[in-house]
PDB file of C-alpha atoms in Angstrom:
ATOM      1  CA  ALA R   7       8.221   0.903 -16.908  1.00 72.00           C
ATOM      2  CA  GLN R   8       4.879   0.479 -15.260  1.00 80.00           C
ATOM      3  CA  SER R   9       3.256   3.479 -13.660  1.00 88.00           C
ATOM      4  CA  VAL R  10       0.016   4.685 -12.155  1.00 93.00           C
ATOM      5  CA  ALA R  11      -1.329   8.221 -12.096  1.00 95.00           C
ATOM      6  CA  GLN R  12      -4.026   9.759  -9.972  1.00 96.00           C
ATOM      7  CA  PRO R  13      -4.553  13.199 -11.476  1.00 96.00           C
ATOM      8  CA  GLU R  14      -6.489  14.670  -8.561  1.00 96.00           C
ATOM      9  CA  ASP R  15      -4.903  15.434  -5.209  1.00 95.00           C
ATOM     10  CA  GLN R  16      -8.334  15.908  -3.659  1.00 97.00           C
ATOM     11  CA  VAL R  17     -11.935  15.198  -4.548  1.00 98.00           C
ATOM     12  CA  ASN R  18     -14.764  16.929  -2.739  1.00 98.00           C
ATOM     13  CA  VAL R  19     -18.299  15.627  -2.858  1.00 98.00           C
ATOM     14  CA  ALA R  20     -21.486  16.126  -0.897  1.00 98.00           C
ATOM     15  CA  GLU R  21     -22.898  13.227   1.065  1.00 98.00           C
ATOM     16  CA  GLY R  22     -25.390  11.254  -0.986  1.00 97.00           C
ATOM     17  CA  ASN R  23     -23.884  12.298  -4.311  1.00 98.00           C
ATOM     18  CA  PRO R  24     -21.985   9.924  -6.566  1.00 98.00           C
ATOM     19  CA  LEU R  25     -18.217  10.010  -6.379  1.00 97.00           C
ATOM     20  CA  THR R  26     -15.426   9.217  -8.813  1.00 98.00           C
ATOM     21  CA  VAL R  27     -11.728   8.967  -8.045  1.00 98.00           C
ATOM     22  CA  LYS R  28      -9.651   8.788 -11.198  1.00 98.00           C
ATOM     23  CA  CYS R  29      -6.765   6.493 -12.025  1.00 98.00           C
ATOM     24  CA  THR R  30      -4.842   5.866 -15.213  1.00 97.00           C
ATOM     25  CA  TYR R  31      -2.095   3.337 -15.741  1.00 94.00           C
ATOM     26  CA  SER R  32       0.733   2.471 -18.059  1.00 91.00           C
ATOM     27  CA  VAL R  33       1.828  -1.147 -18.220  1.00 84.00           C
ATOM     28  CA  SER R  34       3.254  -3.703 -20.550  1.00 79.00           C
ATOM     29  CA  GLY R  35       0.703  -6.392 -21.206  1.00 78.00           C
ATOM     30  CA  ASN R  36      -2.405  -7.017 -19.138  1.00 78.00           C
ATOM     31  CA  PRO R  37      -2.526  -5.183 -15.823  1.00 84.00           C
ATOM     32  CA  TYR R  38      -3.397  -6.329 -12.346  1.00 89.00           C
ATOM     33  CA  LEU R  39      -5.083  -3.242 -10.869  1.00 93.00           C
ATOM     34  CA  PHE R  40      -6.069  -2.471  -7.295  1.00 94.00           C
ATOM     35  CA  TRP R  41      -7.709   0.155  -5.141  1.00 96.00           C
ATOM     36  CA  TYR R  42      -6.810   0.623  -1.499  1.00 95.00           C
ATOM     37  CA  VAL R  43      -8.107   3.051   1.127  1.00 96.00           C
ATOM     38  CA  GLN R  44      -6.125   4.516   3.997  1.00 93.00           C
ATOM     39  CA  TYR R  45      -7.526   6.168   7.093  1.00 91.00           C
ATOM     40  CA  PRO R  46      -5.290   8.485   9.179  1.00 86.00           C
ATOM     41  CA  ASN R  47      -2.370   6.712  10.844  1.00 82.00           C
ATOM     42  CA  ARG R  48      -3.525   3.350   9.547  1.00 85.00           C
ATOM     43  CA  GLY R  49      -2.321   0.843   7.004  1.00 86.00           C
ATOM     44  CA  LEU R  50      -4.030   0.260   3.695  1.00 90.00           C
ATOM     45  CA  GLN R  51      -7.292  -1.620   3.328  1.00 92.00           C
ATOM     46  CA  PHE R  52      -8.029  -3.528   0.159  1.00 91.00           C
ATOM     47  CA  LEU R  53     -11.145  -2.345  -1.700  1.00 95.00           C
ATOM     48  CA  LEU R  54     -11.177  -4.171  -4.998  1.00 94.00           C
ATOM     49  CA  LYS R  55      -9.114  -5.528  -7.852  1.00 92.00           C
ATOM     50  CA  TYR R  56      -9.209  -6.188 -11.554  1.00 93.00           C
ATOM     51  CA  ILE R  57      -7.361  -9.207 -12.860  1.00 88.00           C
ATOM     52  CA  THR R  58      -9.455 -10.406 -15.749  1.00 85.00           C
ATOM     53  CA  GLY R  59     -13.094 -10.820 -16.715  1.00 87.00           C
ATOM     54  CA  ASP R  60     -15.854  -8.232 -16.367  1.00 91.00           C
ATOM     55  CA  ASN R  61     -14.692  -4.677 -16.736  1.00 93.00           C
ATOM     56  CA  LEU R  62     -16.925  -3.537 -13.882  1.00 96.00           C
ATOM     57  CA  VAL R  63     -15.541  -4.735 -10.588  1.00 96.00           C
ATOM     58  CA  LYS R  64     -17.473  -4.526  -7.341  1.00 96.00           C
ATOM     59  CA  GLY R  65     -15.676  -4.257  -4.052  1.00 95.00           C
ATOM     60  CA  SER R  66     -16.026  -3.454  -0.378  1.00 92.00           C
ATOM     61  CA  TYR R  67     -18.240  -0.769   1.191  1.00 94.00           C
ATOM     62  CA  GLY R  68     -20.259  -0.248  -1.998  1.00 96.00           C
ATOM     63  CA  PHE R  69     -17.313   0.795  -4.138  1.00 97.00           C
ATOM     64  CA  GLU R  70     -16.843  -0.312  -7.707  1.00 97.00           C
ATOM     65  CA  ALA R  71     -14.359   0.389 -10.448  1.00 98.00           C
ATOM     66  CA  GLU R  72     -14.467   0.184 -14.192  1.00 95.00           C
ATOM     67  CA  PHE R  73     -11.542  -1.120 -16.166  1.00 95.00           C
ATOM     68  CA  ASN R  74     -11.248   0.650 -19.508  1.00 95.00           C
ATOM     69  CA  LYS R  75      -8.502  -0.787 -21.650  1.00 92.00           C
ATOM     70  CA  SER R  76      -8.757   1.726 -24.486  1.00 93.00           C
ATOM     71  CA  GLN R  77      -8.439   4.646 -22.093  1.00 95.00           C
ATOM     72  CA  THR R  78      -6.037   2.795 -19.755  1.00 94.00           C
ATOM     73  CA  SER R  79      -8.163   3.852 -16.829  1.00 96.00           C
ATOM     74  CA  PHE R  80      -9.473   2.231 -13.676  1.00 97.00           C
ATOM     75  CA  HIS R  81     -11.653   4.845 -11.997  1.00 98.00           C
ATOM     76  CA  LEU R  82     -13.123   4.192  -8.574  1.00 98.00           C
ATOM     77  CA  LYS R  83     -16.814   4.963  -8.143  1.00 98.00           C
ATOM     78  CA  LYS R  84     -19.601   4.890  -5.607  1.00 98.00           C
ATOM     79  CA  PRO R  85     -23.235   5.786  -6.333  1.00 97.00           C
ATOM     80  CA  SER R  86     -23.853   7.541  -3.016  1.00 97.00           C
ATOM     81  CA  ALA R  87     -21.027   8.902  -0.894  1.00 98.00           C
ATOM     82  CA  LEU R  88     -20.927   8.751   2.890  1.00 97.00           C
ATOM     83  CA  VAL R  89     -19.078  11.082   5.243  1.00 97.00           C
ATOM     84  CA  SER R  90     -17.277   7.996   6.537  1.00 95.00           C
ATOM     85  CA  ASP R  91     -15.830   7.434   3.060  1.00 96.00           C
ATOM     86  CA  SER R  92     -13.550  10.429   3.644  1.00 96.00           C
ATOM     87  CA  ALA R  93     -10.021   9.028   3.450  1.00 96.00           C
ATOM     88  CA  LEU R  94      -6.954   8.706   1.259  1.00 95.00           C
ATOM     89  CA  TYR R  95      -7.376   6.432  -1.755  1.00 97.00           C
ATOM     90  CA  PHE R  96      -4.614   4.720  -3.669  1.00 96.00           C
ATOM     91  CA  CYS R  97      -4.700   3.078  -7.057  1.00 96.00           C
ATOM     92  CA  ALA R  98      -1.989   0.504  -7.668  1.00 94.00           C
ATOM     93  CA  VAL R  99      -0.732  -1.838 -10.334  1.00 90.00           C
ATOM     94  CA  ARG R 100       1.058  -5.062  -9.549  1.00 84.00           C
ATOM     95  CA  ASP R 101       4.428  -5.477 -11.170  1.00 68.00           C
ATOM     96  CA  ILE R 102       4.297  -8.920 -12.680  1.00 64.00           C
ATOM     97  CA  TYR R 103       6.611  -8.144 -15.531  1.00 53.00           C
ATOM     98  CA  GLY R 104       9.723  -6.984 -13.741  1.00 50.00           C
ATOM     99  CA  SER R 105      12.897  -8.975 -14.113  1.00 48.00           C
ATOM    100  CA  SER R 106      12.592 -10.188 -10.541  1.00 49.00           C
ATOM    101  CA  ASN R 107       8.837 -10.722 -10.845  1.00 53.00           C
ATOM    102  CA  THR R 108       8.322 -10.064  -7.177  1.00 61.00           C
ATOM    103  CA  GLY R 109       4.751  -8.899  -7.572  1.00 71.00           C
ATOM    104  CA  LYS R 110       5.413  -5.594  -5.865  1.00 80.00           C
ATOM    105  CA  LEU R 111       2.769  -2.892  -6.043  1.00 87.00           C
ATOM    106  CA  ILE R 112       3.341   0.390  -7.795  1.00 88.00           C
ATOM    107  CA  PHE R 113       1.163   3.085  -6.262  1.00 92.00           C
ATOM    108  CA  GLY R 114      -0.358   6.259  -7.566  1.00 93.00           C
ATOM    109  CA  GLN R 115       0.157   9.481  -5.684  1.00 93.00           C
ATOM    110  CA  GLY R 116      -3.054   9.096  -3.734  1.00 95.00           C
ATOM    111  CA  THR R 117      -6.287  11.107  -3.766  1.00 96.00           C
ATOM    112  CA  THR R 118      -7.876  12.544  -0.668  1.00 96.00           C
ATOM    113  CA  LEU R 119     -11.627  12.140  -0.739  1.00 97.00           C
ATOM    114  CA  GLN R 120     -13.574  14.622   1.333  1.00 97.00           C
ATOM    115  CA  VAL R 121     -17.280  13.940   1.729  1.00 97.00           C
ATOM    116  CA  LYS R 122     -19.182  16.786   3.332  1.00 96.00           C
ATOM    117  CA  PRO R 123     -22.514  16.418   5.130  1.00 95.00           C
TER     118      PRO R 123
ATOM    119  CA  GLY Y  27      -9.319 -11.132   4.070  1.00 65.00           C
ATOM    120  CA  ALA Y  28      -5.962 -12.145   5.448  1.00 77.00           C
ATOM    121  CA  VAL Y  29      -4.640 -10.356   8.521  1.00 87.00           C
ATOM    122  CA  VAL Y  30      -1.240  -8.754   8.799  1.00 92.00           C
ATOM    123  CA  SER Y  31      -0.217  -7.527  12.215  1.00 94.00           C
ATOM    124  CA  GLN Y  32       2.424  -4.854  12.592  1.00 95.00           C
ATOM    125  CA  HIS Y  33       3.982  -3.926  15.917  1.00 96.00           C
ATOM    126  CA  PRO Y  34       4.454  -1.459  17.459  1.00 96.00           C
ATOM    127  CA  SER Y  35       1.842   1.002  16.203  1.00 95.00           C
ATOM    128  CA  TRP Y  36       3.982   3.896  17.282  1.00 95.00           C
ATOM    129  CA  VAL Y  37       7.393   4.358  18.823  1.00 97.00           C
ATOM    130  CA  ILE Y  38       9.453   7.280  20.031  1.00 97.00           C
ATOM    131  CA  CYS Y  39      13.176   6.777  20.325  1.00 96.00           C
ATOM    132  CA  LYS Y  40      16.276   8.807  20.958  1.00 97.00           C
ATOM    133  CA  SER Y  41      18.622   9.708  18.175  1.00 97.00           C
ATOM    134  CA  GLY Y  42      21.349   7.090  17.774  1.00 97.00           C
ATOM    135  CA  THR Y  43      19.329   4.150  19.026  1.00 97.00           C
ATOM    136  CA  SER Y  44      17.896   1.293  16.989  1.00 97.00           C
ATOM    137  CA  VAL Y  45      14.254   0.379  16.579  1.00 97.00           C
ATOM    138  CA  LYS Y  46      12.779  -2.925  15.457  1.00 97.00           C
ATOM    139  CA  ILE Y  47       9.389  -3.187  13.747  1.00 97.00           C
ATOM    140  CA  GLU Y  48       7.678  -6.556  13.359  1.00 97.00           C
ATOM    141  CA  CYS Y  49       5.315  -7.655  10.647  1.00 95.00           C
ATOM    142  CA  ARG Y  50       3.414 -10.902  11.069  1.00 94.00           C
ATOM    143  CA  SER Y  51       0.962 -12.686   8.829  1.00 89.00           C
ATOM    144  CA  LEU Y  52      -1.512 -14.147  11.318  1.00 89.00           C
ATOM    145  CA  ASP Y  53      -3.512 -16.687   9.377  1.00 84.00           C
ATOM    146  CA  PHE Y  54      -1.479 -17.416   6.292  1.00 82.00           C
ATOM    147  CA  GLN Y  55       2.024 -17.968   5.047  1.00 84.00           C
ATOM    148  CA  ALA Y  56       3.462 -15.093   3.109  1.00 83.00           C
ATOM    149  CA  THR Y  57       5.911 -15.858   0.365  1.00 79.00           C
ATOM    150  CA  THR Y  58       6.948 -12.268   0.107  1.00 87.00           C
ATOM    151  CA  MET Y  59       6.775  -9.260   2.379  1.00 91.00           C
ATOM    152  CA  PHE Y  60       7.263  -5.643   1.435  1.00 93.00           C
ATOM    153  CA  TRP Y  61       8.333  -2.661   3.496  1.00 95.00           C
ATOM    154  CA  TYR Y  62       7.149   0.833   2.647  1.00 95.00           C
ATOM    155  CA  ARG Y  63       7.808   4.279   3.964  1.00 95.00           C
ATOM    156  CA  GLN Y  64       5.219   7.020   3.791  1.00 92.00           C
ATOM    157  CA  PHE Y  65       5.642  10.738   4.381  1.00 86.00           C
ATOM    158  CA  PRO Y  66       2.643  12.869   5.389  1.00 82.00           C
ATOM    159  CA  LYS Y  67       0.008  13.070   2.685  1.00 77.00           C
ATOM    160  CA  GLN Y  68       2.245  11.275   0.230  1.00 84.00           C
ATOM    161  CA  SER Y  69       2.233   7.947  -1.493  1.00 88.00           C
ATOM    162  CA  LEU Y  70       3.975   4.823  -0.291  1.00 90.00           C
ATOM    163  CA  MET Y  71       7.611   4.442  -1.202  1.00 92.00           C
ATOM    164  CA  LEU Y  72       8.771   0.857  -1.481  1.00 92.00           C
ATOM    165  CA  MET Y  73      11.920   0.320   0.549  1.00 95.00           C
ATOM    166  CA  ALA Y  74      12.578  -3.367   0.098  1.00 94.00           C
ATOM    167  CA  THR Y  75      11.159  -6.743  -0.799  1.00 91.00           C
ATOM    168  CA  SER Y  76      11.917  -9.704   1.390  1.00 90.00           C
ATOM    169  CA  ASN Y  77      11.496 -13.389   0.757  1.00 85.00           C
ATOM    170  CA  GLU Y  78      11.703 -15.952   3.505  1.00 81.00           C
ATOM    171  CA  GLY Y  79      15.176 -17.348   3.957  1.00 80.00           C
ATOM    172  CA  SER Y  80      16.918 -15.019   1.554  1.00 83.00           C
ATOM    173  CA  LYS Y  81      18.385 -11.564   1.573  1.00 86.00           C
ATOM    174  CA  ALA Y  82      16.069  -8.641   1.035  1.00 91.00           C
ATOM    175  CA  THR Y  83      16.088  -6.752  -2.223  1.00 92.00           C
ATOM    176  CA  TYR Y  84      16.395  -3.047  -1.581  1.00 95.00           C
ATOM    177  CA  GLU Y  85      15.117  -0.301  -3.832  1.00 93.00           C
ATOM    178  CA  GLN Y  86      17.563   2.187  -5.231  1.00 93.00           C
ATOM    179  CA  GLY Y  87      18.553   4.824  -2.727  1.00 94.00           C
ATOM    180  CA  VAL Y  88      17.597   2.803   0.352  1.00 95.00           C
ATOM    181  CA  GLU Y  89      20.526   2.131   2.673  1.00 94.00           C
ATOM    182  CA  LYS Y  90      20.583  -1.568   3.428  1.00 93.00           C
ATOM    183  CA  ASP Y  91      22.924  -1.118   6.378  1.00 95.00           C
ATOM    184  CA  LYS Y  92      20.581   1.359   7.956  1.00 96.00           C
ATOM    185  CA  PHE Y  93      17.330  -0.454   7.310  1.00 97.00           C
ATOM    186  CA  LEU Y  94      17.984  -4.069   8.210  1.00 96.00           C
ATOM    187  CA  ILE Y  95      15.355  -6.539   7.083  1.00 94.00           C
ATOM    188  CA  ASN Y  96      15.108 -10.079   8.353  1.00 90.00           C
ATOM    189  CA  HIS Y  97      12.571 -12.590   7.070  1.00 88.00           C
ATOM    190  CA  ALA Y  98      13.192 -15.574   9.267  1.00 82.00           C
ATOM    191  CA  SER Y  99       9.943 -17.409   8.642  1.00 87.00           C
ATOM    192  CA  LEU Y 100       6.934 -17.423   6.341  1.00 86.00           C
ATOM    193  CA  THR Y 101       4.958 -15.468   8.924  1.00 90.00           C
ATOM    194  CA  LEU Y 102       7.439 -12.918  10.256  1.00 92.00           C
ATOM    195  CA  SER Y 103       9.532 -10.150   8.801  1.00 93.00           C
ATOM    196  CA  THR Y 104      11.303  -7.453  10.799  1.00 95.00           C
ATOM    197  CA  LEU Y 105      12.633  -4.038   9.880  1.00 97.00           C
ATOM    198  CA  THR Y 106      15.314  -2.575  12.111  1.00 97.00           C
ATOM    199  CA  VAL Y 107      16.139   1.089  11.786  1.00 97.00           C
ATOM    200  CA  THR Y 108      19.716   1.323  13.023  1.00 97.00           C
ATOM    201  CA  SER Y 109      21.247   4.429  14.549  1.00 96.00           C
ATOM    202  CA  ALA Y 110      18.046   6.321  13.995  1.00 97.00           C
ATOM    203  CA  HIS Y 111      18.075  10.046  13.299  1.00 96.00           C
ATOM    204  CA  PRO Y 112      15.247  12.577  13.191  1.00 96.00           C
ATOM    205  CA  GLU Y 113      15.113  12.352   9.394  1.00 95.00           C
ATOM    206  CA  ASP Y 114      14.145   8.691   9.768  1.00 96.00           C
ATOM    207  CA  SER Y 115      10.922   9.768  11.425  1.00 96.00           C
ATOM    208  CA  SER Y 116       8.135   8.510   9.220  1.00 95.00           C
ATOM    209  CA  PHE Y 117       5.249   6.079   8.873  1.00 94.00           C
ATOM    210  CA  TYR Y 118       6.445   2.583   8.015  1.00 96.00           C
ATOM    211  CA  ILE Y 119       4.057   0.020   6.555  1.00 95.00           C
ATOM    212  CA  CYS Y 120       4.552  -3.635   5.766  1.00 95.00           C
ATOM    213  CA  SER Y 121       2.548  -5.817   3.446  1.00 93.00           C
ATOM    214  CA  ALA Y 122       2.449  -9.527   2.751  1.00 90.00           C
ATOM    215  CA  LEU Y 123       1.701 -11.453  -0.380  1.00 82.00           C
ATOM    216  CA  LEU Y 124       0.067 -14.869  -0.315  1.00 73.00           C
ATOM    217  CA  VAL Y 125       1.019 -17.603  -2.682  1.00 64.00           C
ATOM    218  CA  SER Y 126      -2.574 -18.114  -3.751  1.00 64.00           C
ATOM    219  CA  GLU Y 127      -3.746 -14.516  -3.847  1.00 68.00           C
ATOM    220  CA  THR Y 128      -3.215 -11.655  -6.227  1.00 73.00           C
ATOM    221  CA  GLU Y 129      -3.537  -8.824  -3.743  1.00 78.00           C
ATOM    222  CA  ALA Y 130      -1.240  -7.852  -0.928  1.00 84.00           C
ATOM    223  CA  PHE Y 131      -2.438  -7.298   2.618  1.00 89.00           C
ATOM    224  CA  PHE Y 132      -1.135  -4.486   4.751  1.00 92.00           C
ATOM    225  CA  GLY Y 133      -0.192  -4.033   8.366  1.00 94.00           C
ATOM    226  CA  GLN Y 134      -1.540  -1.168  10.431  1.00 93.00           C
ATOM    227  CA  GLY Y 135       1.639   0.824  10.066  1.00 94.00           C
ATOM    228  CA  THR Y 136       4.189   2.107  12.585  1.00 95.00           C
ATOM    229  CA  ARG Y 137       4.671   5.765  13.351  1.00 95.00           C
ATOM    230  CA  LEU Y 138       8.350   6.279  14.189  1.00 96.00           C
ATOM    231  CA  THR Y 139       9.440   9.511  15.814  1.00 96.00           C
ATOM    232  CA  VAL Y 140      13.136  10.049  16.483  1.00 97.00           C
ATOM    233  CA  VAL Y 141      13.942  12.805  18.958  1.00 96.00           C
TER     234      VAL Y 141
END
Protein backbone atom coordinates (compact mmCIF):
# COMPACT_ATOMS: atom_id res chain seq x y z
CA ALA A 1 0.00 0.00 0.00
CA GLN A 2 1.17 3.48 -0.74
CA SER A 3 1.81 5.83 2.13
CA VAL A 4 3.32 9.18 2.99
CA ALA A 5 4.91 10.23 6.26
CA GLN A 6 5.67 13.66 7.59
CA PRO A 7 7.72 13.02 10.72
CA GLU A 8 7.40 16.50 12.19
CA ASP A 9 4.15 17.86 13.57
CA GLN A 10 5.62 21.35 13.68
CA VAL A 11 8.65 23.17 12.33
CA ASN A 12 9.76 26.47 13.79
CA VAL A 13 12.10 28.78 11.96
CA ALA A 14 13.13 32.40 12.18
CA GLU A 15 12.25 34.73 9.34
CA GLY A 16 15.03 34.90 6.78
CA ASN A 17 16.42 31.48 7.66
CA PRO A 18 16.15 28.48 5.37
CA LEU A 19 13.36 26.03 6.06
CA THR A 20 12.88 22.33 5.43
CA VAL A 21 9.69 20.34 5.84
CA LYS A 22 10.32 16.62 5.63
CA CYS A 23 8.39 13.98 3.73
CA THR A 24 9.07 10.33 3.05
CA TYR A 25 7.00 7.99 0.93
CA SER A 26 6.39 4.35 0.25
CA VAL A 27 5.04 3.39 -3.15
CA SER A 28 5.12 0.66 -5.70
CA GLY A 29 6.87 1.87 -8.81
CA ASN A 30 7.55 5.49 -9.67
CA PRO A 31 5.74 8.03 -7.51
CA TYR A 32 3.78 11.12 -8.37
CA LEU A 33 4.56 13.43 -5.43
CA PHE A 34 2.99 16.72 -4.42
CA TRP A 35 3.19 19.47 -1.85
CA TYR A 36 0.17 21.51 -0.84
CA VAL A 37 -0.23 24.37 1.64
CA GLN A 38 -3.30 25.12 3.71
CA TYR A 39 -4.10 28.37 5.47
CA PRO A 40 -6.66 28.41 8.32
CA ASN A 41 -10.20 27.57 7.22
CA ARG A 42 -9.13 27.34 3.59
CA GLY A 43 -8.74 24.61 1.03
CA LEU A 44 -5.40 23.36 -0.18
CA GLN A 45 -3.19 25.29 -2.57
CA PHE A 46 -0.88 23.45 -4.92
CA LEU A 47 2.82 24.27 -4.45
CA LEU A 48 4.73 21.86 -6.62
CA LYS A 49 4.94 18.33 -7.96
CA TYR A 50 7.40 15.69 -9.04
CA ILE A 51 6.40 13.40 -11.87
CA THR A 52 9.61 12.72 -13.69
CA GLY A 53 12.77 14.51 -14.77
CA ASP A 54 14.99 16.72 -12.62
CA ASN A 55 15.09 15.74 -8.99
CA LEU A 56 14.96 19.37 -7.89
CA VAL A 57 11.51 20.78 -8.48
CA LYS A 58 10.72 24.47 -8.20
CA GLY A 59 7.27 25.63 -7.29
CA SER A 60 5.18 28.56 -6.14
CA TYR A 61 6.20 31.28 -3.67
CA GLY A 62 9.89 30.37 -3.83
CA PHE A 63 9.45 26.81 -2.59
CA GLU A 64 11.32 23.87 -4.01
CA ALA A 65 11.55 20.19 -3.25
CA GLU A 66 14.13 17.54 -3.90
CA PHE A 67 13.14 14.07 -4.95
CA ASN A 68 15.54 11.48 -3.55
CA LYS A 69 14.77 8.01 -4.78
CA SER A 70 17.35 6.18 -2.67
CA GLN A 71 16.06 7.77 0.52
CA THR A 72 12.41 7.77 -0.67
CA SER A 73 12.14 11.39 0.38
CA PHE A 74 10.62 14.54 -1.06
CA HIS A 75 11.53 17.32 1.36
CA LEU A 76 10.13 20.80 0.88
CA LYS A 77 12.60 23.66 1.12
CA LYS A 78 12.85 27.42 0.91
CA PRO A 79 16.09 29.41 1.14
CA SER A 80 14.61 32.29 3.15
CA ALA A 81 11.43 31.92 5.16
CA LEU A 82 8.76 34.59 5.46
CA VAL A 83 6.29 35.09 8.30
CA SER A 84 3.55 34.71 5.69
CA ASP A 85 4.78 31.18 4.97
CA SER A 86 3.33 30.11 8.33
CA ALA A 87 0.69 27.51 7.47
CA LEU A 88 -0.06 23.81 7.38
CA TYR A 89 1.85 21.85 4.74
CA PHE A 90 0.86 18.52 3.27
CA CYS A 91 2.91 16.08 1.26
CA ALA A 92 0.91 13.71 -0.92
CA VAL A 93 1.38 10.86 -3.32
CA ARG A 94 -1.04 10.12 -6.12
CA ASP A 95 -2.41 6.62 -6.20
CA ILE A 96 -1.95 5.53 -9.77
CA TYR A 97 -1.51 1.89 -8.97
CA GLY A 98 -4.71 1.08 -7.15
CA SER A 99 -7.09 -1.42 -8.66
CA SER A 100 -9.53 1.35 -9.49
CA ASN A 101 -6.76 3.70 -10.63
CA THR A 102 -8.75 6.73 -9.64
CA GLY A 103 -5.73 8.93 -9.09
CA LYS A 104 -6.73 9.79 -5.56
CA LEU A 105 -4.22 11.54 -3.33
CA ILE A 106 -2.81 9.96 -0.22
CA PHE A 107 -1.79 12.63 2.26
CA GLY A 108 0.77 12.81 4.99
CA GLN A 109 -0.26 13.90 8.45
CA GLY A 110 0.63 17.51 7.80
CA THR A 111 3.33 19.76 9.27
CA THR A 112 2.63 23.13 10.79
CA LEU A 113 5.26 25.65 9.80
CA GLN A 114 5.71 28.55 12.18
CA VAL A 115 7.94 31.37 10.98
CA LYS A 116 8.75 33.91 13.66
CA PRO A 117 9.83 37.49 12.99
CA GLY B 1 -4.06 27.00 -12.13
CA ALA B 2 -7.57 25.67 -12.45
CA VAL B 3 -10.25 27.03 -10.15
CA VAL B 4 -12.55 24.94 -8.02
CA SER B 5 -15.36 26.74 -6.27
CA GLN B 6 -16.98 25.27 -3.19
CA HIS B 7 -20.17 26.63 -1.66
CA PRO B 8 -21.08 27.49 1.00
CA SER B 9 -17.90 28.43 2.87
CA TRP B 10 -19.61 27.81 6.17
CA VAL B 11 -22.98 26.60 7.32
CA ILE B 12 -24.71 26.13 10.65
CA CYS B 13 -27.65 23.77 10.76
CA LYS B 14 -29.89 22.15 13.30
CA SER B 15 -29.50 18.54 14.23
CA GLY B 16 -31.66 16.31 12.04
CA THR B 17 -31.64 18.54 8.98
CA SER B 18 -29.78 17.97 5.73
CA VAL B 19 -27.09 20.16 4.22
CA LYS B 20 -25.91 20.28 0.62
CA ILE B 21 -22.39 21.36 -0.35
CA GLU B 22 -21.56 22.17 -3.97
CA CYS B 23 -18.25 21.80 -5.72
CA ARG B 24 -17.80 23.34 -9.15
CA SER B 25 -14.88 23.35 -11.53
CA LEU B 26 -15.09 26.82 -13.07
CA ASP B 27 -12.84 26.73 -16.09
CA PHE B 28 -12.33 23.07 -16.84
CA GLN B 29 -14.07 19.75 -16.98
CA ALA B 30 -13.23 17.42 -14.16
CA THR B 31 -13.26 13.73 -14.84
CA THR B 32 -13.14 12.91 -11.19
CA MET B 33 -13.98 14.75 -8.01
CA PHE B 34 -13.00 13.82 -4.49
CA TRP B 35 -14.59 14.65 -1.16
CA TYR B 36 -12.51 14.93 1.99
CA ARG B 37 -13.22 15.52 5.62
CA GLN B 38 -10.74 17.24 7.89
CA PHE B 39 -10.74 17.47 11.67
CA PRO B 40 -8.89 20.31 13.42
CA LYS B 41 -5.14 20.16 12.90
CA GLN B 42 -5.41 16.80 11.21
CA SER B 43 -4.86 15.48 7.74
CA LEU B 44 -7.51 15.08 5.08
CA MET B 45 -9.54 11.91 5.16
CA LEU B 46 -10.86 10.82 1.79
CA MET B 47 -14.57 10.12 1.98
CA ALA B 48 -15.44 9.25 -1.59
CA THR B 49 -14.46 9.49 -5.22
CA SER B 50 -17.05 10.49 -7.76
CA ASN B 51 -17.02 10.23 -11.52
CA GLU B 52 -19.52 12.03 -13.69
CA GLY B 53 -22.55 9.93 -14.47
CA SER B 54 -21.72 7.05 -12.19
CA LYS B 55 -22.12 6.14 -8.57
CA ALA B 56 -19.55 7.41 -6.12
CA THR B 57 -17.00 5.07 -4.63
CA TYR B 58 -16.95 5.42 -0.87
CA GLU B 59 -13.99 4.73 1.37
CA GLN B 60 -14.31 2.09 4.03
CA GLY B 61 -16.21 3.29 7.05
CA VAL B 62 -18.00 6.14 5.27
CA GLU B 63 -21.78 5.79 5.33
CA LYS B 64 -23.04 6.21 1.79
CA ASP B 65 -26.61 6.76 2.93
CA LYS B 66 -25.55 9.57 5.18
CA PHE B 67 -23.15 11.29 2.82
CA LEU B 68 -24.91 11.41 -0.52
CA ILE B 69 -22.75 12.34 -3.48
CA ASN B 70 -24.11 13.35 -6.85
CA HIS B 71 -21.91 14.10 -9.85
CA ALA B 72 -24.41 15.20 -12.43
CA SER B 73 -22.03 16.93 -14.81
CA LEU B 74 -18.33 17.33 -15.54
CA THR B 75 -18.31 20.61 -13.64
CA LEU B 76 -20.49 19.93 -10.60
CA SER B 77 -20.47 17.50 -7.73
CA THR B 78 -22.56 17.80 -4.58
CA LEU B 79 -22.24 16.30 -1.13
CA THR B 80 -25.38 16.11 0.98
CA VAL B 81 -25.04 15.40 4.66
CA THR B 82 -28.38 13.85 5.59
CA SER B 83 -29.91 13.98 9.04
CA ALA B 84 -26.90 15.82 10.34
CA HIS B 85 -25.74 15.38 13.92
CA PRO B 86 -23.18 17.31 15.96
CA GLU B 87 -20.55 14.64 15.29
CA ASP B 88 -20.82 15.49 11.59
CA SER B 89 -19.45 18.93 12.34
CA SER B 90 -16.21 19.21 10.42
CA PHE B 91 -14.39 20.89 7.55
CA TYR B 92 -15.32 19.36 4.21
CA ILE B 93 -13.12 19.88 1.16
CA CYS B 94 -13.63 18.88 -2.44
CA SER B 95 -11.05 18.52 -5.16
CA ALA B 96 -11.21 17.99 -8.89
CA LEU B 97 -8.93 16.19 -11.25
CA LEU B 98 -8.46 17.27 -14.85
CA VAL B 99 -8.05 14.84 -17.66
CA SER B 100 -4.87 16.52 -18.83
CA GLU B 101 -3.29 17.34 -15.50
CA THR B 102 -1.51 15.31 -12.88
CA GLU B 103 -2.43 17.41 -9.87
CA ALA B 104 -5.78 17.89 -8.24
CA PHE B 105 -7.23 21.31 -7.48
CA PHE B 106 -9.07 22.03 -4.27
CA GLY B 107 -12.10 24.02 -3.27
CA GLN B 108 -12.00 26.51 -0.43
CA GLY B 109 -13.63 24.11 1.97
CA THR B 110 -16.91 24.21 3.91
CA ARG B 111 -17.07 24.53 7.66
CA LEU B 112 -20.16 22.62 8.83
CA THR B 113 -21.42 23.13 12.35
CA VAL B 114 -24.39 21.09 13.53
CA VAL B 115 -26.12 22.40 16.64
